[in-house]
Coordinates of C-alpha atoms in Angstrom, one line a residue:
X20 CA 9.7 -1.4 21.7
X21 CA 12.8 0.3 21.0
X22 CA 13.9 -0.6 17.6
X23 CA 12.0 -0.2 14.1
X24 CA 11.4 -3.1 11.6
X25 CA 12.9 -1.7 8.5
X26 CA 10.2 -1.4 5.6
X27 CA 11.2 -2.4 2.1
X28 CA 10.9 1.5 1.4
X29 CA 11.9 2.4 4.8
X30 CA 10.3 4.3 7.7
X31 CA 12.4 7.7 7.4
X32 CA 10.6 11.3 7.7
X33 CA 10.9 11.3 4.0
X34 CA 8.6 8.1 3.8
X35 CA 6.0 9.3 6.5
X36 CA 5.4 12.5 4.7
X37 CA 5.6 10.0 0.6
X38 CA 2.6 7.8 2.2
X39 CA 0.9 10.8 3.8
X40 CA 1.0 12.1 0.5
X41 CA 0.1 8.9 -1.5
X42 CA -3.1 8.0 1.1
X43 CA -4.9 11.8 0.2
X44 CA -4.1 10.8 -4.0
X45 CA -5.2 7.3 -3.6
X46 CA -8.1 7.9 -0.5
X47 CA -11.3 8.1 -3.3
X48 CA -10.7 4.5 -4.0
X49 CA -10.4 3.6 -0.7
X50 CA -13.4 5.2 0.1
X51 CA -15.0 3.9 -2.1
X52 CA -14.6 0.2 -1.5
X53 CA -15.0 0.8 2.1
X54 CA -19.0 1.9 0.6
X55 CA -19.2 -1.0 -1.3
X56 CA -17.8 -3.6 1.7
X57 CA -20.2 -1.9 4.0
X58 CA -17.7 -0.8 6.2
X59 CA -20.0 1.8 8.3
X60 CA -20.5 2.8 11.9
X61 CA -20.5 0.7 14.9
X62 CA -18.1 -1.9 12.8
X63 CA -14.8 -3.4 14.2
X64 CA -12.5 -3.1 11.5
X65 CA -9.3 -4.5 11.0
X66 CA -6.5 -2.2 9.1
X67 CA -3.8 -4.4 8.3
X68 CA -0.2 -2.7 8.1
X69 CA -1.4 0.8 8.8
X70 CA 1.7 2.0 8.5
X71 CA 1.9 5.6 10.7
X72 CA -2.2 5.5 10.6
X73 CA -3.9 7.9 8.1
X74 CA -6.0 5.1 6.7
X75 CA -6.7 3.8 9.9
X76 CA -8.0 7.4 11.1
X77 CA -10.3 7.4 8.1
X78 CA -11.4 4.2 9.3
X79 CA -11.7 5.1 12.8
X80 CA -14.2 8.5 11.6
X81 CA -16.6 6.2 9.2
X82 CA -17.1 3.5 12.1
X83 CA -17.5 6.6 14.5
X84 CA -17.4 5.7 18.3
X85 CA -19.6 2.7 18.5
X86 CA -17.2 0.8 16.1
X87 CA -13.7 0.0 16.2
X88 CA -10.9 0.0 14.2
X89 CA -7.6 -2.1 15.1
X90 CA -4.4 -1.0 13.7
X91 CA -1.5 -3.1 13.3
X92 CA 2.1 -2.8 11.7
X93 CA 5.5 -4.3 12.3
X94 CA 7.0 -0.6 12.6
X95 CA 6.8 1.0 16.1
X96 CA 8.0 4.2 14.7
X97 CA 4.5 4.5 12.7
X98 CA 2.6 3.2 15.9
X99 CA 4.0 5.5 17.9
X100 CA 2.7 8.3 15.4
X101 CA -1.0 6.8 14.9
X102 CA -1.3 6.6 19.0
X103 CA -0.4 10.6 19.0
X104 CA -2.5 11.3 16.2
X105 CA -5.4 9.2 17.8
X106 CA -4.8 10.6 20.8
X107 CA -5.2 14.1 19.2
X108 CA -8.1 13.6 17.5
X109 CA -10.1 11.8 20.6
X110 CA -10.3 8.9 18.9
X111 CA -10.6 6.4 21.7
X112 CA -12.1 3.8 19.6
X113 CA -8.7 2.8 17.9
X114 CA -6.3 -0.2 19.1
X115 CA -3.2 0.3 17.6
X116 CA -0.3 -2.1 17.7
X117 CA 3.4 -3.8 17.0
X118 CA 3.3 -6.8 14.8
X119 CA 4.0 -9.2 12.2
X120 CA 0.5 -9.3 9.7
X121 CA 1.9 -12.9 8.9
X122 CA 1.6 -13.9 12.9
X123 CA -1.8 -12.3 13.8
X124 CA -3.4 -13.3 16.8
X125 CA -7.1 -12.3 17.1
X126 CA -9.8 -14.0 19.0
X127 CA -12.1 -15.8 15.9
X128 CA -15.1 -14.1 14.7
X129 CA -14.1 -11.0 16.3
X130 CA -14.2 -8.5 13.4
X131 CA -16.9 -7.5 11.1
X132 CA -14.3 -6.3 8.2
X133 CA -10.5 -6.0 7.4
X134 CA -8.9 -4.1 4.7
X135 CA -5.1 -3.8 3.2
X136 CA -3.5 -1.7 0.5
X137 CA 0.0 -2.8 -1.0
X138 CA 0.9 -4.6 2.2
X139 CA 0.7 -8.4 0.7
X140 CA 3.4 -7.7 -2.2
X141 CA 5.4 -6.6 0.4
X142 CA 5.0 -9.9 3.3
X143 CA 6.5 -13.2 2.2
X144 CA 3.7 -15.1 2.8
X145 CA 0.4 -13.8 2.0
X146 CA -1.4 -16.9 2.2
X147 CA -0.5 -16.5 6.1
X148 CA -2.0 -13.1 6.7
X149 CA -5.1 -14.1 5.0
X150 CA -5.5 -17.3 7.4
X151 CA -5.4 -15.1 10.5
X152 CA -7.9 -12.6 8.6
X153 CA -10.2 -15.5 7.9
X154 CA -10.0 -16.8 11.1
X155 CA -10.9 -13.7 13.3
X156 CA -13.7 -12.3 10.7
X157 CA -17.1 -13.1 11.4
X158 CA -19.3 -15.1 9.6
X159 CA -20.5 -12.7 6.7
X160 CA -17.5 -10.9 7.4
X161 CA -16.0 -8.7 4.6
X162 CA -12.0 -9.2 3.3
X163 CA -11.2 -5.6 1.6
X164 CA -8.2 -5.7 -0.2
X165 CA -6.4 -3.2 -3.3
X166 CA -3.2 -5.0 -4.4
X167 CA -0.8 -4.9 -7.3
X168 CA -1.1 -7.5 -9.6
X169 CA 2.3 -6.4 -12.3
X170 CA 4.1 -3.7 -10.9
X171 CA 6.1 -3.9 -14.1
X172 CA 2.9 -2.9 -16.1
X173 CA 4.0 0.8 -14.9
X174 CA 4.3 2.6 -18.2
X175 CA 5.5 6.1 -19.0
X176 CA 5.0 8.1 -22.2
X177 CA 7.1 8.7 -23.9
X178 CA 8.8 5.8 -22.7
X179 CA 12.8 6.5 -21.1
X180 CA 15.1 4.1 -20.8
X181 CA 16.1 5.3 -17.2
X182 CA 12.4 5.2 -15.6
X183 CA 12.4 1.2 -17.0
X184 CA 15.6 0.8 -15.6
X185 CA 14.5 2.1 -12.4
X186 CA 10.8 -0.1 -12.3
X187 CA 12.9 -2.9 -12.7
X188 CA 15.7 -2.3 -10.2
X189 CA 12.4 -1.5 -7.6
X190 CA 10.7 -4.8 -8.3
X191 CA 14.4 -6.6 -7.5
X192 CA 14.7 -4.7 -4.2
X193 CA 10.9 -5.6 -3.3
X194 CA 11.3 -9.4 -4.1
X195 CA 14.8 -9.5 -2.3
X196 CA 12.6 -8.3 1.3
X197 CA 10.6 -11.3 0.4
X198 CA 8.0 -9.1 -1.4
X199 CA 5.9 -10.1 -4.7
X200 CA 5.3 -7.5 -7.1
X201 CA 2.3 -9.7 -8.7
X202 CA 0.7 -11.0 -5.6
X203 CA -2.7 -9.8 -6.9
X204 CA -3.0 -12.7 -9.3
X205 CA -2.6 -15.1 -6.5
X206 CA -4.9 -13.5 -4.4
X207 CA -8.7 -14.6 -5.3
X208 CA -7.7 -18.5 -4.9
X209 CA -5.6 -17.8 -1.7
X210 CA -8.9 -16.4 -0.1
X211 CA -10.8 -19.3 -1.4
X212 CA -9.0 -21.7 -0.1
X213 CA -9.8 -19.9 3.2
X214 CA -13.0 -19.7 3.0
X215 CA -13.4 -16.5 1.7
X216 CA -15.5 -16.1 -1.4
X217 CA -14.6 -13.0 -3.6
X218 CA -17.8 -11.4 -4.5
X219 CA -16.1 -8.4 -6.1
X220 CA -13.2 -8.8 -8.6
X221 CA -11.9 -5.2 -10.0
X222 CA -9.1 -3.8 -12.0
X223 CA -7.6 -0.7 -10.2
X224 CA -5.8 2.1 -12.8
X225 CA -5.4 5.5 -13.1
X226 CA -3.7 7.5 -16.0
X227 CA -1.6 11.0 -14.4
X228 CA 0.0 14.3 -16.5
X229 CA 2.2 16.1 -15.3
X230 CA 1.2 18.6 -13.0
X231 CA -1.8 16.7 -12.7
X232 CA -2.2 15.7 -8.7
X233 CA -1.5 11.7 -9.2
X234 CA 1.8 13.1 -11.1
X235 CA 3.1 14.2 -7.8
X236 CA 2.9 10.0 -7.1
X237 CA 5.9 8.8 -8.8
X238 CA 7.4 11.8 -8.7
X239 CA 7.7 12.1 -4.8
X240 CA 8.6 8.2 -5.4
X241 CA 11.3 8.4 -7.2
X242 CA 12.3 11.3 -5.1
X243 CA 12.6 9.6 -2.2
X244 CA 13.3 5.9 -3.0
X245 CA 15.9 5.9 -5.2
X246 CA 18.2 7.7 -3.1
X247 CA 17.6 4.7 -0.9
X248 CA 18.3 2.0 -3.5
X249 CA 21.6 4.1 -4.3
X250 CA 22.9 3.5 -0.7
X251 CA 21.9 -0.5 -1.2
X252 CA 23.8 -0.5 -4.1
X253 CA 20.6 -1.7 -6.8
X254 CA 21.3 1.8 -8.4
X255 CA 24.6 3.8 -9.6
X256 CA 24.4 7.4 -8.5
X257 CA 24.7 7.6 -12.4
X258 CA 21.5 5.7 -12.7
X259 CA 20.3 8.1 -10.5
X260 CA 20.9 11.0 -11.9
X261 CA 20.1 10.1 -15.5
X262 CA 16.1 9.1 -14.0
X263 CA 16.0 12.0 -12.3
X264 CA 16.7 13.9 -15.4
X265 CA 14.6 12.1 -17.3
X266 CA 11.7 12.5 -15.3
X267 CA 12.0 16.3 -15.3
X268 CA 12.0 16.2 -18.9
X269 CA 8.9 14.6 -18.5
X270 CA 7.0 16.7 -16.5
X271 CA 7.6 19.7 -18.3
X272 CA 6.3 17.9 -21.5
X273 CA 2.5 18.4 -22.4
X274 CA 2.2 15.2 -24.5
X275 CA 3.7 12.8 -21.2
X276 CA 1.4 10.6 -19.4
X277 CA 1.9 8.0 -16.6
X278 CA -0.2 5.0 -16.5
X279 CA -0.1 3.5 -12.7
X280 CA 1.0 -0.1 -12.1
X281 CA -1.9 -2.5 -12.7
X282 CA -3.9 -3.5 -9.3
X283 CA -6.6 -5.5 -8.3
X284 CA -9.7 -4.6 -6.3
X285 CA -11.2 -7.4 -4.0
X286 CA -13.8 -8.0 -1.8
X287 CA -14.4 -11.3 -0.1
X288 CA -17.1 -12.6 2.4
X289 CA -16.7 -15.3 5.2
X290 CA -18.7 -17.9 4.5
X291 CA -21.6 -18.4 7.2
X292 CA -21.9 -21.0 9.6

Protein backbone atom coordinates (compact mmCIF):
# COMPACT_ATOMS: atom_id res chain seq x y z
CA UNK A 1 0.00 0.00 0.00
CA UNK A 2 1.49 3.15 -0.99
CA UNK A 3 -0.40 5.91 0.56
CA UNK A 4 -1.05 6.60 4.43
CA UNK A 5 -4.56 7.19 6.02
CA UNK A 6 -4.06 10.50 7.72
CA UNK A 7 -4.69 10.21 11.59
CA UNK A 8 -6.55 13.03 13.33
CA UNK A 9 -3.06 13.85 14.96
CA UNK A 10 -1.18 12.65 11.98
CA UNK A 11 1.47 9.90 11.34
CA UNK A 12 4.68 12.31 11.03
CA UNK A 13 8.15 11.34 12.82
CA UNK A 14 7.07 13.75 15.33
CA UNK A 15 3.88 11.61 16.15
CA UNK A 16 5.75 8.18 16.10
CA UNK A 17 8.28 9.34 18.55
CA UNK A 18 4.76 11.54 20.92
CA UNK A 19 3.02 7.93 21.12
CA UNK A 20 6.30 6.08 21.69
CA UNK A 21 6.64 8.42 24.41
CA UNK A 22 2.96 8.39 25.62
CA UNK A 23 2.77 4.19 25.57
CA UNK A 24 6.11 4.00 28.26
CA UNK A 25 3.97 6.99 30.56
CA UNK A 26 0.66 5.34 30.15
CA UNK A 27 2.06 1.24 29.84
CA UNK A 28 1.41 0.54 34.00
CA UNK A 29 -2.26 0.83 33.27
CA UNK A 30 -2.09 -1.06 30.40
CA UNK A 31 -0.48 -3.68 32.15
CA UNK A 32 -2.32 -3.74 34.48
CA UNK A 33 -5.70 -4.43 32.90
CA UNK A 34 -4.13 -6.82 30.56
CA UNK A 35 -3.58 -8.88 34.51
CA UNK A 36 -6.96 -8.28 35.36
CA UNK A 37 -8.53 -9.46 31.63
CA UNK A 38 -6.27 -12.50 31.87
CA UNK A 39 -4.54 -11.71 28.91
CA UNK A 40 -1.47 -14.27 29.47
CA UNK A 41 0.52 -16.77 27.34
CA UNK A 42 -0.66 -18.89 24.60
CA UNK A 43 -3.71 -16.23 24.03
CA UNK A 44 -4.67 -14.74 20.55
CA UNK A 45 -5.09 -11.25 21.13
CA UNK A 46 -6.55 -8.67 19.18
CA UNK A 47 -4.84 -4.99 19.37
CA UNK A 48 -7.08 -2.77 17.75
CA UNK A 49 -5.42 0.39 16.04
CA UNK A 50 -1.90 -0.43 17.06
CA UNK A 51 -0.70 2.40 15.62
CA UNK A 52 3.32 1.79 14.71
CA UNK A 53 3.09 -1.34 17.34
CA UNK A 54 4.66 -0.69 20.82
CA UNK A 55 1.51 -1.95 22.56
CA UNK A 56 1.17 -4.64 20.28
CA UNK A 57 4.94 -5.81 21.08
CA UNK A 58 4.05 -5.74 24.78
CA UNK A 59 1.25 -7.92 23.84
CA UNK A 60 3.17 -10.10 21.70
CA UNK A 61 6.03 -10.71 24.97
CA UNK A 62 3.04 -11.51 27.63
CA UNK A 63 1.24 -14.06 25.19
CA UNK A 64 4.90 -15.33 24.39
CA UNK A 65 5.21 -17.76 21.29
CA UNK A 66 2.24 -20.10 21.91
CA UNK A 67 -0.16 -17.05 21.70
CA UNK A 68 -0.83 -14.54 19.17
CA UNK A 69 -1.28 -11.16 18.90
CA UNK A 70 -3.01 -9.54 15.67
CA UNK A 71 -2.29 -5.94 14.92
CA UNK A 72 -4.33 -3.83 12.93
CA UNK A 73 -4.46 0.03 11.86
CA UNK A 74 -5.58 2.07 8.95
CA UNK A 75 -1.92 3.59 8.62
CA UNK A 76 0.57 1.52 6.56
CA UNK A 77 3.29 3.85 7.64
CA UNK A 78 2.90 2.38 11.32
CA UNK A 79 2.54 -1.20 9.86
CA UNK A 80 5.35 -0.96 8.03
CA UNK A 81 7.23 0.02 11.42
CA UNK A 82 5.62 -2.82 13.78
CA UNK A 83 6.61 -5.53 10.89
CA UNK A 84 10.41 -4.22 11.28
CA UNK A 85 10.22 -4.02 14.81
CA UNK A 86 8.59 -7.57 14.97
CA UNK A 87 10.87 -8.71 12.68
CA UNK A 88 13.78 -7.51 14.94
CA UNK A 89 12.68 -8.81 17.91
CA UNK A 90 11.79 -12.50 16.47
CA UNK A 91 8.59 -12.06 17.14
CA UNK A 92 6.99 -14.42 14.69
CA UNK A 93 3.83 -14.77 16.53
CA UNK A 94 2.48 -11.28 15.47
CA UNK A 95 0.01 -10.59 12.31
CA UNK A 96 0.07 -7.20 11.58
CA UNK A 97 -2.14 -5.43 9.15
CA UNK A 98 -3.80 -2.41 6.95
CA UNK A 99 -7.32 -1.62 7.90
CA UNK A 100 -10.37 0.08 8.80
CA UNK A 101 -11.24 -1.13 12.82
CA UNK A 102 -14.88 -0.12 11.64
CA UNK A 103 -14.70 -2.94 8.68
CA UNK A 104 -12.98 -5.92 10.54
CA UNK A 105 -13.16 -9.16 9.10
CA UNK A 106 -12.14 -12.06 11.45
CA UNK A 107 -13.30 -15.56 11.34
CA UNK A 108 -16.03 -15.75 14.69
CA UNK A 109 -14.79 -17.08 17.83
CA UNK A 110 -11.29 -16.78 16.77
CA UNK A 111 -9.76 -14.58 19.57
CA UNK A 112 -9.55 -15.11 23.21
CA UNK A 113 -9.19 -11.15 24.01
CA UNK A 114 -8.99 -7.69 22.21
CA UNK A 115 -7.88 -4.50 23.73
CA UNK A 116 -8.01 -0.58 22.45
CA UNK A 117 -6.68 2.66 24.01
CA UNK A 118 -8.15 6.08 22.60
CA UNK A 119 -8.85 4.59 19.20
CA UNK A 120 -12.96 4.72 19.54
CA UNK A 121 -13.03 8.62 20.19
CA UNK A 122 -11.22 8.77 17.24
CA UNK A 123 -13.58 6.22 14.54
CA UNK A 124 -17.00 7.51 13.62
CA UNK A 125 -18.67 4.64 14.52
CA UNK A 126 -17.78 2.76 17.53
CA UNK A 127 -20.68 0.75 17.72
CA UNK A 128 -19.26 -0.88 14.46
CA UNK A 129 -15.84 -1.86 15.69
CA UNK A 130 -17.28 -3.40 18.70
CA UNK A 131 -19.70 -5.67 16.44
CA UNK A 132 -16.77 -7.13 14.61
CA UNK A 133 -14.96 -7.52 18.19
CA UNK A 134 -17.94 -9.34 19.48
CA UNK A 135 -18.31 -11.35 16.67
CA UNK A 136 -14.68 -12.86 16.34
CA UNK A 137 -14.20 -13.25 20.32
CA UNK A 138 -14.82 -16.42 21.76
CA UNK A 139 -17.29 -17.34 24.04
CA UNK A 140 -15.88 -16.11 27.48
CA UNK A 141 -13.87 -13.93 25.53
CA UNK A 142 -12.55 -10.69 27.17
CA UNK A 143 -13.26 -6.88 25.48
CA UNK A 144 -10.36 -4.60 27.06
CA UNK A 145 -10.86 -1.18 26.50
CA UNK A 146 -9.29 2.50 28.21
CA UNK A 147 -11.24 5.33 26.61
CA UNK A 148 -11.99 8.96 27.29
CA UNK A 149 -15.10 9.73 28.56
CA UNK A 150 -14.79 14.20 28.65
CA UNK A 151 -11.71 15.17 27.05
CA UNK A 152 -12.83 18.63 28.19
CA UNK A 153 -12.47 17.56 31.85
CA UNK A 154 -8.55 18.27 31.16
CA UNK A 155 -7.73 20.81 33.80
CA UNK A 156 -4.65 22.78 34.45
CA UNK A 157 -3.64 24.71 37.61
CA UNK A 158 -3.52 27.50 37.68
CA UNK A 159 -5.85 27.57 35.04
CA UNK A 160 -4.69 29.79 31.54
CA UNK A 161 -6.85 31.01 29.27
CA UNK A 162 -4.64 29.80 26.31
CA UNK A 163 -4.33 25.93 27.45
CA UNK A 164 -8.63 26.11 27.55
CA UNK A 165 -8.50 27.73 24.37
CA UNK A 166 -6.32 25.07 22.97
CA UNK A 167 -8.53 21.79 24.70
CA UNK A 168 -11.32 23.26 23.05
CA UNK A 169 -9.88 23.95 19.59
CA UNK A 170 -8.44 19.94 19.98
CA UNK A 171 -11.89 18.52 20.78
CA UNK A 172 -13.25 20.61 17.36
CA UNK A 173 -10.54 19.08 15.19
CA UNK A 174 -11.23 15.49 16.66
CA UNK A 175 -15.10 15.66 16.15
CA UNK A 176 -14.57 17.31 12.61
CA UNK A 177 -12.40 13.61 11.64
CA UNK A 178 -15.64 12.02 12.84
CA UNK A 179 -14.07 11.49 16.30
CA UNK A 180 -16.08 11.72 19.91
CA UNK A 181 -14.26 13.18 22.60
CA UNK A 182 -16.84 11.50 25.16
CA UNK A 183 -17.25 8.17 23.61
CA UNK A 184 -16.57 6.46 26.95
CA UNK A 185 -20.04 7.23 28.27
CA UNK A 186 -21.57 5.41 25.44
CA UNK A 187 -19.48 2.62 25.68
CA UNK A 188 -20.79 0.02 28.46
CA UNK A 189 -24.47 -0.06 26.61
CA UNK A 190 -22.82 -0.29 23.12
CA UNK A 191 -21.04 -3.56 24.32
CA UNK A 192 -24.26 -4.68 25.80
CA UNK A 193 -26.17 -4.59 23.12
CA UNK A 194 -23.55 -6.84 21.60
CA UNK A 195 -23.45 -9.18 23.90
CA UNK A 196 -20.73 -8.15 25.81
CA UNK A 197 -21.30 -7.83 29.50
CA UNK A 198 -19.01 -5.28 31.29
CA UNK A 199 -17.75 -6.97 34.37
CA UNK A 200 -15.30 -4.19 35.18
CA UNK A 201 -16.29 -0.51 35.11
CA UNK A 202 -13.27 1.98 36.17
CA UNK A 203 -12.37 5.56 36.21
CA UNK A 204 -8.87 6.17 34.70
CA UNK A 205 -6.94 9.60 36.14
CA UNK A 206 -3.74 10.63 36.92
CA UNK A 207 -2.66 14.06 38.40
CA UNK A 208 1.22 15.28 36.73
CA UNK A 209 3.81 18.36 38.12
CA UNK A 210 5.94 19.66 36.20
CA UNK A 211 9.01 17.85 35.70
CA UNK A 212 7.20 15.02 36.94
CA UNK A 213 7.38 12.16 34.05
CA UNK A 214 3.40 12.39 33.02
CA UNK A 215 4.28 16.22 32.68
CA UNK A 216 6.29 15.43 29.61
CA UNK A 217 2.45 14.15 28.25
CA UNK A 218 0.94 17.31 27.36
CA UNK A 219 3.87 18.96 27.01
CA UNK A 220 5.26 16.82 24.00
CA UNK A 221 1.38 17.27 22.96
CA UNK A 222 1.15 20.45 22.65
CA UNK A 223 4.49 20.46 21.14
CA UNK A 224 3.69 18.62 18.43
CA UNK A 225 0.00 19.03 17.74
CA UNK A 226 -0.65 22.45 17.66
CA UNK A 227 1.71 23.22 15.13
CA UNK A 228 -0.46 20.88 13.20
CA UNK A 229 -3.78 22.60 14.05
CA UNK A 230 -1.94 25.96 12.98
CA UNK A 231 -1.49 24.70 9.40
CA UNK A 232 -5.47 23.58 9.41
CA UNK A 233 -6.29 26.81 10.40
CA UNK A 234 -8.26 25.83 14.13
CA UNK A 235 -5.36 27.90 15.70
CA UNK A 236 -3.68 31.48 14.95
CA UNK A 237 0.03 31.22 15.14
CA UNK A 238 -0.86 33.95 17.89
CA UNK A 239 -2.82 31.29 19.68
CA UNK A 240 0.04 29.37 19.33
CA UNK A 241 2.44 31.18 20.71
CA UNK A 242 0.53 32.60 23.66
CA UNK A 243 -0.09 28.42 24.82
CA UNK A 244 3.20 27.86 24.32
CA UNK A 245 4.18 30.55 26.63
CA UNK A 246 1.81 29.76 28.92
CA UNK A 247 2.71 26.42 29.38
CA UNK A 248 6.38 27.22 30.09
CA UNK A 249 5.21 29.39 32.69
CA UNK A 250 3.73 26.51 34.01
CA UNK A 251 6.26 24.19 34.24
CA UNK A 252 8.68 26.29 35.88
CA UNK A 253 6.00 26.90 38.66
CA UNK A 254 6.16 24.59 41.81
CA UNK A 255 2.47 25.16 42.79
CA UNK A 256 1.12 23.89 38.86
CA UNK A 257 -0.51 20.61 38.44
CA UNK A 258 -2.17 18.83 35.43
CA UNK A 259 -5.10 16.71 36.00
CA UNK A 260 -5.44 14.20 32.79
CA UNK A 261 -8.71 14.15 30.79
CA UNK A 262 -11.20 11.81 32.45
CA UNK A 263 -11.23 8.02 31.04
CA UNK A 264 -12.90 5.03 31.48
CA UNK A 265 -11.55 1.49 32.20
CA UNK A 266 -13.59 -1.51 30.78
CA UNK A 267 -13.65 -4.94 30.65
CA UNK A 268 -16.38 -6.98 29.00
CA UNK A 269 -16.93 -10.82 28.51
CA UNK A 270 -18.70 -12.65 25.57
CA UNK A 271 -21.39 -14.25 26.75
CA UNK A 272 -21.17 -18.20 26.52
CA UNK A 273 -23.03 -20.36 24.27
Amino acid sequence: MSTTKEYALGTNDAELVRLGVQHKLWSASAFAIWERAGIAAGKTVLDIGCGPGYTSMDLAGLVTSSGKVIAVDESARYIDYLKLQARTLGFSHVDAFVGDVQKLELPAASIDAAYQRWVLCFVRSPEAVIEKVAHALKPGGVFALQEYMNYEGILLAPEGKAFRRFVTVVVEAWRRHGGDAEVGLRLPTLLAKHGLTPTEIRPLHRVARPHSQLWTWPTIFIRTYAPKLVEEGALTLAEQKALEREWKERSNDPTSFFCSPPMVEIIAVKKAG
